[in-house]
Structure formats: C-alpha cells, structure tokens
mmCIF file of C-alpha atoms and ligand atoms in Angstrom:
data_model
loop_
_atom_site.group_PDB
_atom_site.id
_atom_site.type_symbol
_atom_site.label_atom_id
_atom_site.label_comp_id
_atom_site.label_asym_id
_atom_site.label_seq_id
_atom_site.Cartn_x
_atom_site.Cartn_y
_atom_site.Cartn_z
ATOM 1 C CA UNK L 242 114.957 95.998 117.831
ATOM 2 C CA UNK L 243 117.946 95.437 115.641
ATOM 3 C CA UNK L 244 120.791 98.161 116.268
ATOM 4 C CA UNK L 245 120.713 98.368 112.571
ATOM 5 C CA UNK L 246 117.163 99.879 112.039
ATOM 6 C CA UNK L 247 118.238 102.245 114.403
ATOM 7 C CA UNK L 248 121.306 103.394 111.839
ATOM 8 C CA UNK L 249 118.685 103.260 109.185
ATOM 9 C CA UNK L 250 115.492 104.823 110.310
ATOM 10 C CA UNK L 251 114.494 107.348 107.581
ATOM 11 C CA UNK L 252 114.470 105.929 104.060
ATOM 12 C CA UNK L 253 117.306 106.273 101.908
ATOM 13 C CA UNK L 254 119.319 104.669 98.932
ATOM 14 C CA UNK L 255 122.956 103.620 99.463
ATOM 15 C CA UNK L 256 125.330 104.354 96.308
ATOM 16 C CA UNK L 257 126.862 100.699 95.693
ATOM 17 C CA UNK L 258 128.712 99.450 93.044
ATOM 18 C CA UNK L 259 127.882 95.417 91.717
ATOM 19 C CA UNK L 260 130.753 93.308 89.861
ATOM 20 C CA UNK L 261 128.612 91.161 87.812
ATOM 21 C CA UNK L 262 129.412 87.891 87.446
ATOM 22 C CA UNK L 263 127.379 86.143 85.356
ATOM 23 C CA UNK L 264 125.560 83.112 86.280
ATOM 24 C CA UNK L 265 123.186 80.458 85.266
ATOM 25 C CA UNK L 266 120.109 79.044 87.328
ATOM 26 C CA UNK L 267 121.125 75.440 87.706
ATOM 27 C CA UNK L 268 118.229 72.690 88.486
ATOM 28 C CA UNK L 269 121.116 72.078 92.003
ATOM 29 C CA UNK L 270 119.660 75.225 93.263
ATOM 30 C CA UNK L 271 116.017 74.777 92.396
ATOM 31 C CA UNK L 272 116.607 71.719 94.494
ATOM 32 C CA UNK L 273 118.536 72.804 97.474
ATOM 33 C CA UNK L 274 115.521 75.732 97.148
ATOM 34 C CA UNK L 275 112.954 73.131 97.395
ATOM 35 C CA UNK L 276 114.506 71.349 100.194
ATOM 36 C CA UNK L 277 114.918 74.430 102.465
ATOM 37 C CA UNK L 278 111.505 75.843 101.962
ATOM 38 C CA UNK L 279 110.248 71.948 102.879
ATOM 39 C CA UNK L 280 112.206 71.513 105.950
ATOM 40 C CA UNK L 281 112.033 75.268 107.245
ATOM 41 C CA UNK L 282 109.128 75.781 110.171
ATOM 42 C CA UNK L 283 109.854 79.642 109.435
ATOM 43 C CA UNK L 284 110.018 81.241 106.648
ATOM 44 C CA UNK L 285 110.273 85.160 106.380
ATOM 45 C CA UNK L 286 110.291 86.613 102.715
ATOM 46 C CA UNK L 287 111.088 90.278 101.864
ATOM 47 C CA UNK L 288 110.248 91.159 98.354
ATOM 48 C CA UNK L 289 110.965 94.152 95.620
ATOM 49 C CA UNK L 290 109.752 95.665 92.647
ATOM 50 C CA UNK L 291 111.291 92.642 90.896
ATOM 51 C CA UNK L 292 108.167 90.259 91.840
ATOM 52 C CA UNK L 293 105.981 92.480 90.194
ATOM 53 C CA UNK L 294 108.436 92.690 86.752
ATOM 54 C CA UNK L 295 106.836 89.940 84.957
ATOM 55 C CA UNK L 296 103.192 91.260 85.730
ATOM 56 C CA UNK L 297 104.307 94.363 83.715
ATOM 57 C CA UNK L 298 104.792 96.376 86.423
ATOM 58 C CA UNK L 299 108.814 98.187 85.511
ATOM 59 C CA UNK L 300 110.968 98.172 88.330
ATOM 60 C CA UNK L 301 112.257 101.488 89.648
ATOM 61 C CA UNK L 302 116.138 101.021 89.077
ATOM 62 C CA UNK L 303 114.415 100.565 84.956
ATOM 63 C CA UNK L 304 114.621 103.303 82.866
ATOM 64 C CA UNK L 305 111.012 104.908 83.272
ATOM 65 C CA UNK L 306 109.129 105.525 80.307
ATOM 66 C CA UNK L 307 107.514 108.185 77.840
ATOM 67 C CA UNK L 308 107.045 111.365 79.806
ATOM 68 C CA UNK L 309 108.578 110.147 82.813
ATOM 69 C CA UNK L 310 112.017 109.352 81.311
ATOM 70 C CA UNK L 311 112.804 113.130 81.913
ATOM 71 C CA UNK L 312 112.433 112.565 85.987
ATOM 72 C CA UNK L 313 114.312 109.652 88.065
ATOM 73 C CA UNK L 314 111.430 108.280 90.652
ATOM 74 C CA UNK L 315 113.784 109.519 93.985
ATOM 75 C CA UNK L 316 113.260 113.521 92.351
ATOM 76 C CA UNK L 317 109.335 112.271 92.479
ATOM 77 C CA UNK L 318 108.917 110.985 95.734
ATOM 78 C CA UNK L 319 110.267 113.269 98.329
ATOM 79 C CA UNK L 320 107.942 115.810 100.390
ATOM 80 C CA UNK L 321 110.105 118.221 99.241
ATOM 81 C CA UNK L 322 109.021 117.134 95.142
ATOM 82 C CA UNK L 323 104.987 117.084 96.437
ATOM 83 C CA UNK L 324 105.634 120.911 98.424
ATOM 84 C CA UNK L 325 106.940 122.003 94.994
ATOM 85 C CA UNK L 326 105.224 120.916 92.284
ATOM 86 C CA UNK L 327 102.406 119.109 93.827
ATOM 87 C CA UNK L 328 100.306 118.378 90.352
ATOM 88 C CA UNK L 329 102.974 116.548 89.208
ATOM 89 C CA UNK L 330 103.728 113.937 91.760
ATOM 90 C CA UNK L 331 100.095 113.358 92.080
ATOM 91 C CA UNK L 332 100.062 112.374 88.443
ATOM 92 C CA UNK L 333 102.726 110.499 88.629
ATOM 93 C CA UNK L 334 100.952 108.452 91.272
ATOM 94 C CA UNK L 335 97.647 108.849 89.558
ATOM 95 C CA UNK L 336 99.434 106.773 86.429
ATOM 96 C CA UNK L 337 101.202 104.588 88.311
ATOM 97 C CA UNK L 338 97.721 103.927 90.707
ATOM 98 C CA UNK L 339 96.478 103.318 87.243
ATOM 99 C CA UNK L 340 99.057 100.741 85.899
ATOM 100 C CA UNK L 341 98.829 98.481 88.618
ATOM 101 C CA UNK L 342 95.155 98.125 88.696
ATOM 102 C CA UNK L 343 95.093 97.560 85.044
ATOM 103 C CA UNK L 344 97.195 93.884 85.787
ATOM 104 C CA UNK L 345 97.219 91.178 87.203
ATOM 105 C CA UNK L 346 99.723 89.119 89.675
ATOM 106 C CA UNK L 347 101.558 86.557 88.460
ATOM 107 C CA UNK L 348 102.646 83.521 89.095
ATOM 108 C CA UNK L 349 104.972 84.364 91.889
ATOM 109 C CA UNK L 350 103.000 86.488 93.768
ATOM 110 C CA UNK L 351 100.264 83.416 93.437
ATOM 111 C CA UNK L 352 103.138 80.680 94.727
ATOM 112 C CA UNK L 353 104.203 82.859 97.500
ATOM 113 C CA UNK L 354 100.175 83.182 98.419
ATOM 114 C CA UNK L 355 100.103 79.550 98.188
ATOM 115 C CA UNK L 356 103.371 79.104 100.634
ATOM 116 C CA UNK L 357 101.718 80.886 103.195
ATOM 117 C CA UNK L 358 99.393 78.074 104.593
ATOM 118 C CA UNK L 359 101.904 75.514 104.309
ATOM 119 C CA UNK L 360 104.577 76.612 106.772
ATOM 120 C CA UNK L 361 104.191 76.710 110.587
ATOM 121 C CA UNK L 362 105.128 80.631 110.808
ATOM 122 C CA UNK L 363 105.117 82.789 107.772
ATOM 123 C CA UNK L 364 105.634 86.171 107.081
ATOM 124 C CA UNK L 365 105.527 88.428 103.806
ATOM 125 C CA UNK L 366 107.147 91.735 103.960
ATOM 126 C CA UNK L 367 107.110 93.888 100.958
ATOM 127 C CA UNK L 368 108.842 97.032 99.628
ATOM 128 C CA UNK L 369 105.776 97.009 97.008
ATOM 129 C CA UNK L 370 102.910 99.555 97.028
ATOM 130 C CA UNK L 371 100.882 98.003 94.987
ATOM 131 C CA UNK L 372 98.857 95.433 96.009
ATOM 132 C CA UNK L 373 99.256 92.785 93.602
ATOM 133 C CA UNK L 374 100.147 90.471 97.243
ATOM 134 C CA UNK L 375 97.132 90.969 98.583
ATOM 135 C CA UNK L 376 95.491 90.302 95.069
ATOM 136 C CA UNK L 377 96.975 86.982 94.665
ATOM 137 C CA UNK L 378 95.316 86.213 98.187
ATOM 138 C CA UNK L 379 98.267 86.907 100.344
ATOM 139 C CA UNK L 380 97.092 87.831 103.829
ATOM 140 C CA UNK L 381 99.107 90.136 106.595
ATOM 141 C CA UNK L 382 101.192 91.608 104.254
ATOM 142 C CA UNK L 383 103.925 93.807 105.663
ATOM 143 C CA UNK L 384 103.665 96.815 103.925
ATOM 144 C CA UNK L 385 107.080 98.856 104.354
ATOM 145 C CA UNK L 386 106.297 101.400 102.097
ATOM 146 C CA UNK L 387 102.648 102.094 102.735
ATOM 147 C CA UNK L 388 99.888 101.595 99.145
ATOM 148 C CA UNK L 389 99.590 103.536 95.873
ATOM 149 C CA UNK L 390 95.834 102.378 96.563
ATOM 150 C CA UNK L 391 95.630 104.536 99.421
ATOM 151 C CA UNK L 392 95.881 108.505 99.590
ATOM 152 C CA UNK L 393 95.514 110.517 103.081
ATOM 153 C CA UNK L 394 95.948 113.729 104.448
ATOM 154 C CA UNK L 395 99.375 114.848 105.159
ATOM 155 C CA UNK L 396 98.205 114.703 108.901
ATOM 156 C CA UNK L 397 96.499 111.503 108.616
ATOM 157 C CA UNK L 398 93.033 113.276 109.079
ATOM 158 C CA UNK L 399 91.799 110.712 106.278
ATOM 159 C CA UNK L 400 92.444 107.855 104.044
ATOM 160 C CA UNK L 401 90.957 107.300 101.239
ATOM 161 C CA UNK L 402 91.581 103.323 99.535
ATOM 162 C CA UNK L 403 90.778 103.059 95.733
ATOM 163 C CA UNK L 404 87.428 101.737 95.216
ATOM 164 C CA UNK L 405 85.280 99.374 92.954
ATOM 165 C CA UNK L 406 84.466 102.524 90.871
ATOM 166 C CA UNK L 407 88.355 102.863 89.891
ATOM 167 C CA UNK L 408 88.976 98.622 88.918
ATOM 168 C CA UNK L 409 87.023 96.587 90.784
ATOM 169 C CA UNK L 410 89.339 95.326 93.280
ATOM 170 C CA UNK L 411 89.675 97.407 95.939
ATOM 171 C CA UNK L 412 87.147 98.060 98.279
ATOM 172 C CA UNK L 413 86.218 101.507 98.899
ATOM 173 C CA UNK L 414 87.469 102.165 102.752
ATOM 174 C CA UNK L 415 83.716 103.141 103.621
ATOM 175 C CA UNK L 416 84.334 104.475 106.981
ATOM 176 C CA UNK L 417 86.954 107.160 105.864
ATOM 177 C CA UNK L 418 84.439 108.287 103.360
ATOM 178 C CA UNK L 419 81.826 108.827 105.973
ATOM 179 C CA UNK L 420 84.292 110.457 108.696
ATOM 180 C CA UNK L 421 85.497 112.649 105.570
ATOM 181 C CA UNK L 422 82.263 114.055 104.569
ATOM 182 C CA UNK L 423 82.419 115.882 102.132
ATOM 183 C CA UNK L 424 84.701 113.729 99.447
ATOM 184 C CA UNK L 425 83.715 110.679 97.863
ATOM 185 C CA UNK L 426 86.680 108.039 97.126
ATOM 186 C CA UNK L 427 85.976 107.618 93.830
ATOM 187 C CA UNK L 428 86.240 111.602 93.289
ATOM 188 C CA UNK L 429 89.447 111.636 95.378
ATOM 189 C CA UNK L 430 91.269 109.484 92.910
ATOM 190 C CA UNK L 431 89.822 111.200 89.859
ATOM 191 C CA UNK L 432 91.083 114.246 90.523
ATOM 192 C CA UNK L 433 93.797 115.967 88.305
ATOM 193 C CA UNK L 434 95.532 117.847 91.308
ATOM 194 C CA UNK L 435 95.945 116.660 94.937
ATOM 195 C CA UNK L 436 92.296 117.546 96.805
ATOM 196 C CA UNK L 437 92.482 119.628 99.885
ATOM 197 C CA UNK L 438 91.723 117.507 103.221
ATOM 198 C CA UNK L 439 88.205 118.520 104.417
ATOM 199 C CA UNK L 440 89.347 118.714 108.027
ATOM 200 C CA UNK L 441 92.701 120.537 107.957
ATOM 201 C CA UNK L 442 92.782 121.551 104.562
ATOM 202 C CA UNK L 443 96.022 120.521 103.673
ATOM 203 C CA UNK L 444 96.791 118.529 100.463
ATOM 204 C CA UNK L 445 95.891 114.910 100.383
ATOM 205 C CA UNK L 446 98.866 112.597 99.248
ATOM 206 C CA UNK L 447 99.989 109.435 98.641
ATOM 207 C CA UNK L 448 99.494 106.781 101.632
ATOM 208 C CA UNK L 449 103.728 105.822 100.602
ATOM 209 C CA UNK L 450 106.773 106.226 102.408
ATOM 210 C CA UNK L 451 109.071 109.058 100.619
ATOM 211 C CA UNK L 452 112.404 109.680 100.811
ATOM 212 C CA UNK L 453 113.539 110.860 103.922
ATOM 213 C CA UNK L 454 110.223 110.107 105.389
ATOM 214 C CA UNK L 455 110.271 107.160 108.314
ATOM 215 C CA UNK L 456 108.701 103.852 107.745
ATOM 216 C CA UNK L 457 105.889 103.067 109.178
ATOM 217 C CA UNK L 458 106.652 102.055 112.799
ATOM 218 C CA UNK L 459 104.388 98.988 113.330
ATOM 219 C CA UNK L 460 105.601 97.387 109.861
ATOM 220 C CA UNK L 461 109.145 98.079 110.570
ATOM 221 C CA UNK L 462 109.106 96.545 113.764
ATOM 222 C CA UNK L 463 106.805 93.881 112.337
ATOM 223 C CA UNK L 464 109.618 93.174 109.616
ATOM 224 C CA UNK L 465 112.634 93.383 111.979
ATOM 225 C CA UNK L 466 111.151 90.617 114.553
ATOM 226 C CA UNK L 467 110.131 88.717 111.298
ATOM 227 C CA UNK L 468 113.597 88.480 110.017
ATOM 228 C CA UNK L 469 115.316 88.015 113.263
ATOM 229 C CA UNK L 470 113.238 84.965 114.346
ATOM 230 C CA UNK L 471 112.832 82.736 110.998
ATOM 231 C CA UNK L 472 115.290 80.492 109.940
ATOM 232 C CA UNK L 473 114.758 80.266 106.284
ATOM 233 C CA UNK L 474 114.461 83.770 104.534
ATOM 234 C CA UNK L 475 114.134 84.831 100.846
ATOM 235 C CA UNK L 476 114.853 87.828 99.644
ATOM 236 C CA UNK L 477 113.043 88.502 96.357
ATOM 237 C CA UNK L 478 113.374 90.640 93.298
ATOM 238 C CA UNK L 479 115.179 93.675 95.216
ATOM 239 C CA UNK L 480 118.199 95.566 94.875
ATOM 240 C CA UNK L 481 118.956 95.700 98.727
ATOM 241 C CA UNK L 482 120.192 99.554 97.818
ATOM 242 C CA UNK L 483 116.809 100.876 99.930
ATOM 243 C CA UNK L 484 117.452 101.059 103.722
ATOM 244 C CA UNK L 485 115.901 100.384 106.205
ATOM 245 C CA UNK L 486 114.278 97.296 103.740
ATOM 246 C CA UNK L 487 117.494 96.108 102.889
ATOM 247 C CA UNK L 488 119.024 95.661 106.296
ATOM 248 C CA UNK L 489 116.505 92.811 106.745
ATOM 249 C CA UNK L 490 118.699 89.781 104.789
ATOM 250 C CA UNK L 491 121.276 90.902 106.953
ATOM 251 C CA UNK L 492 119.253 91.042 110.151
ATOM 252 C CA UNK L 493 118.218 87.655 109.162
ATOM 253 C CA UNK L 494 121.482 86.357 108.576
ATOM 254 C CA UNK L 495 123.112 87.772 111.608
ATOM 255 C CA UNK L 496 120.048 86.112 113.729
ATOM 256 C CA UNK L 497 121.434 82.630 112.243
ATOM 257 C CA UNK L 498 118.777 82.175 109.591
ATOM 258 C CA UNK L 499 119.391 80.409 105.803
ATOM 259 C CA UNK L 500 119.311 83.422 103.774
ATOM 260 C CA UNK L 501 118.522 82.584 100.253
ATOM 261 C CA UNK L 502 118.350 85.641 96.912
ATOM 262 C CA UNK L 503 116.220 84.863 93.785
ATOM 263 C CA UNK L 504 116.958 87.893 91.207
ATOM 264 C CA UNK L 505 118.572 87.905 87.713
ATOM 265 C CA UNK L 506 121.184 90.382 88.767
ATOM 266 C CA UNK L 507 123.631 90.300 91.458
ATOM 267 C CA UNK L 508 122.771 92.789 93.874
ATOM 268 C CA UNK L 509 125.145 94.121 97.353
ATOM 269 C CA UNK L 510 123.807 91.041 99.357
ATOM 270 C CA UNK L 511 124.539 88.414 97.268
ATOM 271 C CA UNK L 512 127.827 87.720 98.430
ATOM 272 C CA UNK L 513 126.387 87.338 101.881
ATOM 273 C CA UNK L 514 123.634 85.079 100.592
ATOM 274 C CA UNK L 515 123.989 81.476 101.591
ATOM 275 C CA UNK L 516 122.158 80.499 97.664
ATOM 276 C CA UNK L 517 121.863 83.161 95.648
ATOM 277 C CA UNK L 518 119.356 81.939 92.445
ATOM 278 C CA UNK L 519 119.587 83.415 89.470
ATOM 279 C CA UNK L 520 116.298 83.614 88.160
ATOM 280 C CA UNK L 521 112.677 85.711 87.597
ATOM 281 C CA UNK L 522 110.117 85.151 90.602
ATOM 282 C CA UNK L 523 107.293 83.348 88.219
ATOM 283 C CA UNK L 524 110.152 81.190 87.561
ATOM 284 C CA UNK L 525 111.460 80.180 90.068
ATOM 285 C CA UNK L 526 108.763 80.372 93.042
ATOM 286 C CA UNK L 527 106.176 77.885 91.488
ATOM 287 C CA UNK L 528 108.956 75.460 90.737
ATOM 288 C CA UNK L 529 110.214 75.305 94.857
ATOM 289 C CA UNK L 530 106.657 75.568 95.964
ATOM 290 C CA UNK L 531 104.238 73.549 94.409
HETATM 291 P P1 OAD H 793 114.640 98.057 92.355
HETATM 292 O O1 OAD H 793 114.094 98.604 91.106
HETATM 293 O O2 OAD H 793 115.722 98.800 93.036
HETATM 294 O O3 OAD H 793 115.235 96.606 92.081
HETATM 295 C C1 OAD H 793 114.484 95.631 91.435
HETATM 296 C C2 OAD H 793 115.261 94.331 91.501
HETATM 297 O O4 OAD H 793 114.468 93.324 90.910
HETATM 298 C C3 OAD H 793 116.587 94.365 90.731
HETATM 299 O O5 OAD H 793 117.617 93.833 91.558
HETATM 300 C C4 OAD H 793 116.322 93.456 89.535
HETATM 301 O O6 OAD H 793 117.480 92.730 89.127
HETATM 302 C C5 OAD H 793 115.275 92.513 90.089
HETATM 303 N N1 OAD H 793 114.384 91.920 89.094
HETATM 304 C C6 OAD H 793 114.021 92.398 87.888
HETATM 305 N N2 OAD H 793 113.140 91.591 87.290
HETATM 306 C C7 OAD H 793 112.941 90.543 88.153
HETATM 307 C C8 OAD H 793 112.132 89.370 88.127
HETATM 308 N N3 OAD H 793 111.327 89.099 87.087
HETATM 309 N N4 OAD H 793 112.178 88.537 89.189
HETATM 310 C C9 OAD H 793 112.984 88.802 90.257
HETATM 311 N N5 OAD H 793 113.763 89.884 90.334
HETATM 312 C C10 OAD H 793 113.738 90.757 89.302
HETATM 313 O O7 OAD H 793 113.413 97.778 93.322
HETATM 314 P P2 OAD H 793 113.397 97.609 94.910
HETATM 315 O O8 OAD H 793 114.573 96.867 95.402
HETATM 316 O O9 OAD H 793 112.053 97.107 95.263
HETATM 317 O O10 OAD H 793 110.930 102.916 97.363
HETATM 318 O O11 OAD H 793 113.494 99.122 95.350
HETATM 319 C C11 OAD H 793 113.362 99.423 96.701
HETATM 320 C C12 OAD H 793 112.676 100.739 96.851
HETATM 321 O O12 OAD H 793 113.315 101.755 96.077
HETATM 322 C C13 OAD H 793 111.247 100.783 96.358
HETATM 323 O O13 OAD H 793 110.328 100.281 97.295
HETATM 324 C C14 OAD H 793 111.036 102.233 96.108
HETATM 325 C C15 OAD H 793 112.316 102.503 95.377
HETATM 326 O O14 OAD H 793 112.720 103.766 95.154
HETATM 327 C C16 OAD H 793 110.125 103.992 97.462
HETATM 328 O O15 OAD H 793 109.502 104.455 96.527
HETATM 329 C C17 OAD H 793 110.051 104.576 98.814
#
C-alpha cells in the first residue's frame, strides 16, 4: 500500500490555491484522448462530483442552494454535525437521497459504462455517493465514500438500501430488512428524523464517509492497487482537494502510468497531468469512447 494513503488515512480537504489559466478543449486532445484509451490494456478512472454536473446533480465546491446556502456541506457531514443536530443532517441527506433518484445519468456516466467491456483490465473508482454509475450499468464500482442510497446503524448492526417504494431503482436490500425486524426500508427512508437501530438503539445514519471518518478499507485498498497497476488513468470531474481520493492521480503517476484530467477548471493536479482536457464529462467521454 502506497506510503501516501498512509499520510492520508482519515478524510480531509487540503486548502489549495489554483492560478487559472484559461484554456480551450482543442480537437489535438480529443485525439491524443482517443488514442490512449485505444492503445491502453489498463485503464483506472477516478471520478468526482463533476460527472454527475450535467445530470443536475450540483457539485459540492457549488454554492448550495435555497435553505442550504446558510450551511457549507463539510459543517453537514461530520459525526460531530449528526451528534449535534441529528434532524438536520438527516434531512439534508433525505433531500439530497431525493435529488439523485429523481435523475438520470448522463452521457458520461453511460460512455464510461460502455468503456468498461472494451479494455483488458478496468477499474471505476468514485468519490460519488450516488449511484448514477451503477445506473448507467457500470459494474464493481469503487465506492470511496460509501451511498446516499444506503443508511446503517452507527455500529453497522444494519443497512438499509433505498427501495422500489422510494424510485424504482434500487432494490430494497431484503436481507437487512429481515435481520432488522422490526423496520421496513421503505419506512427507514421516510422518516423525518434519523430512526433508532432496533438492535443497539443507536441512531441510524448515512452509509457515507464523513469528515474525519476513515474510508472504507477494502475500497481504499481496492483504489490504491487500481491506480498503482494501470497505465492509462483519468481523473474525472474532481477537485483533487479531498484526500485520501486525491492522492490516487498521483499514486498513478508515480507508478509510471499516463495520467490524463478532463474538468473545466484547473484543479492542484493539473500541472502534474500528462493531458489535462478542458472539458464537461458528457462531452468529452462519448467523443474518446465510442
Ligand atoms: P468538488 O465539488 O470538489 O469538485 C467538482 C469538480 O468537478 C470541480 O473541479 C469542477 O471544476 C468539476 N466539474 C464541474 N462540472 C463538471 C463537468 N460537467 N464535467 C467535469 N467536471 C466538472 O467535488 P469532488 O472533487 O468530487 O466528500 O469532491 C470530493 C469530495 O468532497 C466529495 O466526495 C465529498 C466532498 O466534500 C464527502 O462528502 C465525504
């Protein structure tokens, strides 16, 4: 395991400071793109909330919205934010759970989907909780920072995964429900305040990673051997301010992979990036893939 993740093992965000320069996506790119992804027999791709943008999904370094403008998401999702005011960081999640169900991925979660079965070894990490991966029919997903579509007990007594009853396209995680007893799914996620755990009695939360929580081991170590053995990697629609997840690109690039950035904004790794593309995933990914 990289000596990095061990620098980097609880979540946090590093204060950085970007000099834009501005710069134009250039057809050059989509083509040296292109070529890469054809010739690579590896491909690893980390992506960020910026995937999700153009399915209407804001992105968290956006200004939040209506309500929520009054709280900045890293006040929200700390244990400490749950312990004190637990009502309001499950409705937080509650709208947000909501949000995502109510659209659809986009075209480049769907190209990424579509990479998958066309490369000898391929793996899909994302910083993402919601789903919209799996939705476009993306299979072993790397989830760093566990599902919005999941809650459980704060000492994993239970999980509970959104069900049919809540959009239609999650399955209800049946088993849970039957070891839990006494709490349906569907009741779970309509609640207005966080419902006890019917083992330890406890609050049920969020199945995410918070700050100053630690990923989840398996994923991490998942994503580190990922990065470290491909020799093309994408990073996608993410700030690279949120370690451990943005020690990957370098991970990757210190293991002798091509590492390439799509994202309209510079972010701290471009410089590092051998191509950095300027440009929105559902642009760019179905024009190198297909
Ligand atoms: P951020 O909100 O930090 O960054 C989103 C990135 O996406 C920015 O660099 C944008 O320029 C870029 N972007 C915006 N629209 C895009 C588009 N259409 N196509 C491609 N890129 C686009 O999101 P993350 O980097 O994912 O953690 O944030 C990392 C973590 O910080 C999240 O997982 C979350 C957050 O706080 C937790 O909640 C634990």
């Amino acid at each position: 395991m990289s000596a990095l993740y061990h620098a980097y093992r609880a979540i946090v965000v590093q204060a950085v400071c970007v000099h834009t320069v501005p710069m134009k996506l250039t057809p050059h790119d989509l083509d040296q793109l292109r070529r890469l992804i054809a010739s690579a027999r590896s491909i690893t791709v980390l992506t960020g909330a910026g995937v999700s943008a153009e399915s209407g999904i804001p992105t968290f370094r956006d200004a939040q919205t209506g309500h929520w403008a009054r709280f900045r998401p890293e006040e929200l999702a700390t244990p400490e934010a749950f312990r004190r005011d637990p009502d309001l960081v499950w409705r937080w999640y509650a709208e947000r759970r909501r949000a995502v169900l109510g659209v659809e991925p986009n075209a480049g979660h769907r190209a990424l989907a579509r990479l998958h079965g066309r490369v000898g070894r391929f793996s899909l990490i994302t910083q993402n909780v919601d789903g919209l991966h799996a939705r476009a029919g993306s299979r072993e997903v790397i989830e760093l920072h566990g599902s919005i579509l999941r809650v459980r007990c704060f000492h994993s007594c239970v999980t509970y995964t959104a069900g049919a009853a809540t959009a239609g396209t999650a399955e209800a995680d049946a088993g849970a429900v039957a070891a839990a007893g006494e709490l349906e799914a569907s009741a779970v996620f309509a609640a207005d305040s966080p419902p006890r755990c019917p083992h330890c009695g406890d609050f049920l939360r969020p199945d995410v990673v918070w700050f100053g929580e630690n990923l989840p081991e398996a994923a991490i170590e998942a994503a580190v051997a990922a990065s470290e053995s491909c020799e093309l990697f994408l990073s996608i629609g993410t700030s690279t301010v949120v370690y451990p997840a943005a020690m990957l690109p370098h991970a990757a690039a210190d293991a002798g992979a091509t590492v390439v950035e799509i994202n309209p904004e510079e972010t701290p790794f471009t410089a590092r990036a051998h191509l950095s593309i300027r440009g929105t995933a559902a642009t760019v990914l179905p024009a190198v893939i297909d």
